[in-house]
């Protein structure tokens, strides 16, 4: 091999995203005429609310086609700050809020500006596929804590105490969780906050699924709202993709302590510059609250689908899943069938035409993830096929 292909940096070591590659494969098979039930895509199946589209179209027609500041339109940053203060009870200011092309990039800018070789980053498995790759890209070391279904996939105090060292720089938290569909309790968030303060590390709280919650007993709580001390150590990430069905618009945002927000803005100013200008006007309309009824209707649809898929899947012998309380994923233990999760997902796709994501890329071998961001008929058909696949393995 020529030396030009010898990748010496950390960035080039990233592996492709399993969620995106399996979703594209399912789309290709569908385009080739196969009757695939696509349960792999982490994106809502609804259209973006019309008022958001109209605001974007108006901006384009008014010629809003130039650059904005790298940190985002000032009025959108202000709307983001207002949202965090009003909805999440997080003390922040416009100067601390940064708009980016997608929450994925917001997570990355925070990890990249904060971490490097010598640092340790705690991930709570099952975690979203992109976190370990992003950490690896900075040269920091990944420390994984395996959370358990019987603990509602929440980290325990003992587990956290055993994982923290003097090199711990960051812990990444995602509630409501992709892929578990679970929500962290106030008690666990308080425990994590205390650990971060006592041991001097930061927390990145990815709250992209915050609006998709299904049970009043499990409300979404922002860890940064718990006290000023934890707020000074927390980056809260959110975005428009899931709540407003705007995945392709590529719009995310974060709030961070001012010293870090400044570094993140500097990083964006040399990498992406601003998120697409006219798309930002759509986000401004969304955050103004004019489409809140539509957001609520989508939440209700997800809540109904969640109940349906959970009941149907748990009726199948040999499968078990924790009841989802948020997001739009069902994370299913398939380990009783004697295949590993990748073999199971391959068989399910190739022979039963259901696209699912295996658990291994989420750090949870033995599981598969089904996304129920699809209509009820597709959910029923996919679960029937899943049952047939399980029958064939008994
Ligand atoms: N965080 C989590 C946990 C996600 O599932 C996603 C989904 N893509 C993102 C962040 C990023 O979302 P986006 O880049 O579309 O805003
Ligand atoms: N986050 C979604 C998922 O987990 C979308 C794909 C991605 O960005 O990874 O499927």
Coordinates of N, CA and C and ligand atoms in Angstrom, one line a residue, residues 17 19-20 40-42 104 128-129 178 209 242 329 369, ligand 2:
X17 N -21.4 5.5 9.6 CA -22.5 5.4 10.5 C -23.4 4.3 10.1
X19 N -26.4 3.6 11.3 CA -27.8 4.0 11.2 C -28.0 4.5 9.8
X20 N -27.1 5.4 9.3 CA -27.3 5.9 8.0 C -27.0 4.9 6.9
X40 N -35.5 1.2 10.2 CA -34.1 1.6 10.5 C -33.9 3.1 10.7
X41 N -34.8 3.8 9.9 CA -34.5 5.3 9.8 C -34.8 6.0 11.1
X42 N -33.9 6.8 11.6 CA -34.2 7.6 12.8 C -34.7 9.0 12.4
X104 N -26.1 16.9 15.2 CA -24.9 16.0 15.1 C -23.6 16.9 15.1
X128 N -25.8 6.3 21.4 CA -26.0 6.6 20.0 C -24.7 6.4 19.2
X129 N -24.8 5.8 18.0 CA -23.7 5.3 17.3 C -22.6 6.4 17.0
X178 N -31.7 7.5 22.4 CA -31.6 6.7 21.2 C -30.4 5.8 21.5
X209 N -34.5 14.5 21.6 CA -35.8 13.9 21.6 C -36.7 14.4 22.7
X242 N -36.1 16.3 14.9 CA -37.0 15.3 15.4 C -38.4 15.9 15.8
X329 N -37.9 4.8 19.3 CA -37.2 3.5 19.1 C -37.6 2.5 20.1
X369 N -32.5 -2.5 17.1 CA -33.3 -1.3 17.3 C -34.3 -1.2 16.1
Ligands
LIG2 N1 -30.0 9.7 14.6 C1 -30.8 8.9 13.7 C2 -30.6 7.4 13.9 O1 -30.0 7.1 14.9 C3 -30.5 9.3 12.2 C4 -29.3 8.7 11.6 C5 -28.1 9.4 12.2 O2 -27.9 10.6 12.1 O3 -27.3 8.6 12.8 O4 -31.0 6.6 13.2

